[in-house]
């Protein structure tokens, strides 16, 4: 069974408090586009991510607001910014890199929260059963493209009723796979 | 048999004529560091690569001078610059992207020459025999790292007495493999 492989470009998740610091008191996120995972959306609002070496301007905020601010970048981005991004699952930000966010109304020094996302597959329990995998299982996924086919190892499966079946990779990984347009993956043994 | 996997950061090869336009009449390259391939070296001199969207400053020139100017970037870089880089073997630049180079003495509008390098293995005939591969053969290479192991397919083998055994990948590919420090690859079937 094949599944879609989506590329996550650099993005930011914010707390309500950080959102108000960045965008002004009482600020709310304005949904622009629904994402594949139910309830998740890209926002109109953008912020600058300011590293010790360089700034990456106009980075998308993804909604809804979360209990912790988290900045997901590629390792290419991290090098541009001048920080070391650990490879982590979303939400696992303890001891990850700090960074500065700058919005139109103010700035936030985030003490930790910058990560490179560990490549992963979102699946419902029914999807997982069809794929023959379990929550937290580490699998290998082959992606076939015209010029840069590859097999990603170290892909973590995440299973929840709240998910929709999709694999997420970052832009470095998408580029390494020559993935553009609609790309599909397949679990290999 | 394992072999070293080296990451090629963005770099420029120049003709003598373009070198003189960029750096001044009679300019010569100043070797800074020998590379793994015999006779190839990184230079002290750097140039800016100016795309329609953004500029990447201070890009290394690799020597010696060549019959054609060639700019090798990652697909992340190409996106930053605002150009489309085809995936090509070094030297195969017909119909590749144009770009502007800017040096301290002048600038060059390169009509074509910007590529993303096709991942490849340099091998001597003796290395190739030990590896059981031939010139131009397409192979799969597994790279094991702490967090992002993978198998690159579509790796081209290049055999010459002038080479030294090494695989070359770009920075996107290195990041996708979580490759830092000394990393080794192995051909898999």
PDB file of C-alpha atoms in Angstrom, chain A residues 149-153, chain B residues 1-6 119-122 131 133 137-145 148-158 165-169 173 177 183-189:
ATOM      1  CA  UNK A 149      15.066   7.495  -5.775  1.00  0.00           C
ATOM      2  CA  UNK A 150      16.017   6.425  -2.274  1.00  0.00           C
ATOM      3  CA  UNK A 151      15.034   4.446   0.793  1.00  0.00           C
ATOM      4  CA  UNK A 152      14.656   6.415   3.993  1.00  0.00           C
ATOM      5  CA  UNK A 153      15.426   4.373   7.092  1.00  0.00           C
TER       6      UNK A 153
ATOM      7  CA  UNK B   1      34.128  -2.665   0.909  1.00  0.00           C
ATOM      8  CA  UNK B   2      33.208   0.686   2.421  1.00  0.00           C
ATOM      9  CA  UNK B   3      34.244   4.058   1.051  1.00  0.00           C
ATOM     10  CA  UNK B   4      34.236   7.567   2.381  1.00  0.00           C
ATOM     11  CA  UNK B   5      31.216   9.758   1.603  1.00  0.00           C
ATOM     12  CA  UNK B   6      32.125  13.416   1.219  1.00  0.00           C
ATOM     13  CA  UNK B 119      25.304  11.793  -6.604  1.00  0.00           C
ATOM     14  CA  UNK B 120      28.329   9.795  -7.675  1.00  0.00           C
ATOM     15  CA  UNK B 121      31.263   7.627  -6.710  1.00  0.00           C
ATOM     16  CA  UNK B 122      34.759   8.405  -7.957  1.00  0.00           C
ATOM     17  CA  UNK B 131      33.568  -2.975  -5.688  1.00  0.00           C
ATOM     18  CA  UNK B 133      31.101  -2.070 -10.547  1.00  0.00           C
ATOM     19  CA  UNK B 137      26.928   1.998 -13.673  1.00  0.00           C
ATOM     20  CA  UNK B 138      24.018   3.126 -11.486  1.00  0.00           C
ATOM     21  CA  UNK B 139      24.220   1.662  -7.989  1.00  0.00           C
ATOM     22  CA  UNK B 140      22.595   1.894  -4.557  1.00  0.00           C
ATOM     23  CA  UNK B 141      24.604   3.044  -1.575  1.00  0.00           C
ATOM     24  CA  UNK B 142      23.645   2.615   2.074  1.00  0.00           C
ATOM     25  CA  UNK B 143      24.833   5.194   4.549  1.00  0.00           C
ATOM     26  CA  UNK B 144      24.413   4.378   8.223  1.00  0.00           C
ATOM     27  CA  UNK B 145      24.231   7.233  10.687  1.00  0.00           C
ATOM     28  CA  UNK B 148      18.963   9.279   9.533  1.00  0.00           C
ATOM     29  CA  UNK B 149      20.309   6.160   7.841  1.00  0.00           C
ATOM     30  CA  UNK B 150      19.243   5.726   4.226  1.00  0.00           C
ATOM     31  CA  UNK B 151      19.944   4.058   0.914  1.00  0.00           C
ATOM     32  CA  UNK B 152      20.650   6.362  -1.995  1.00  0.00           C
ATOM     33  CA  UNK B 153      19.617   4.903  -5.337  1.00  0.00           C
ATOM     34  CA  UNK B 154      20.545   6.552  -8.647  1.00  0.00           C
ATOM     35  CA  UNK B 155      24.222   6.843  -7.718  1.00  0.00           C
ATOM     36  CA  UNK B 156      26.456   6.933 -10.787  1.00  0.00           C
ATOM     37  CA  UNK B 157      29.899   5.334 -10.721  1.00  0.00           C
ATOM     38  CA  UNK B 158      32.683   7.218 -12.476  1.00  0.00           C
ATOM     39  CA  UNK B 165      37.808   6.440  -4.166  1.00  0.00           C
ATOM     40  CA  UNK B 166      35.125   8.663  -2.658  1.00  0.00           C
ATOM     41  CA  UNK B 167      31.388   9.193  -2.944  1.00  0.00           C
ATOM     42  CA  UNK B 168      30.148  12.741  -3.331  1.00  0.00           C
ATOM     43  CA  UNK B 169      26.757  13.989  -2.191  1.00  0.00           C
ATOM     44  CA  UNK B 173      21.670  14.722   0.659  1.00  0.00           C
ATOM     45  CA  UNK B 177      21.381  11.228   5.805  1.00  0.00           C
ATOM     46  CA  UNK B 183      30.823   9.016   7.051  1.00  0.00           C
ATOM     47  CA  UNK B 184      31.115   5.827   5.007  1.00  0.00           C
ATOM     48  CA  UNK B 185      28.950   4.208   2.385  1.00  0.00           C
ATOM     49  CA  UNK B 186      28.512   0.674   1.133  1.00  0.00           C
ATOM     50  CA  UNK B 187      27.085  -0.542  -2.171  1.00  0.00           C
ATOM     51  CA  UNK B 188      23.955  -2.633  -1.656  1.00  0.00           C
ATOM     52  CA  UNK B 189      22.066  -4.768  -4.157  1.00  0.00           C
TER      53      UNK B 189
END
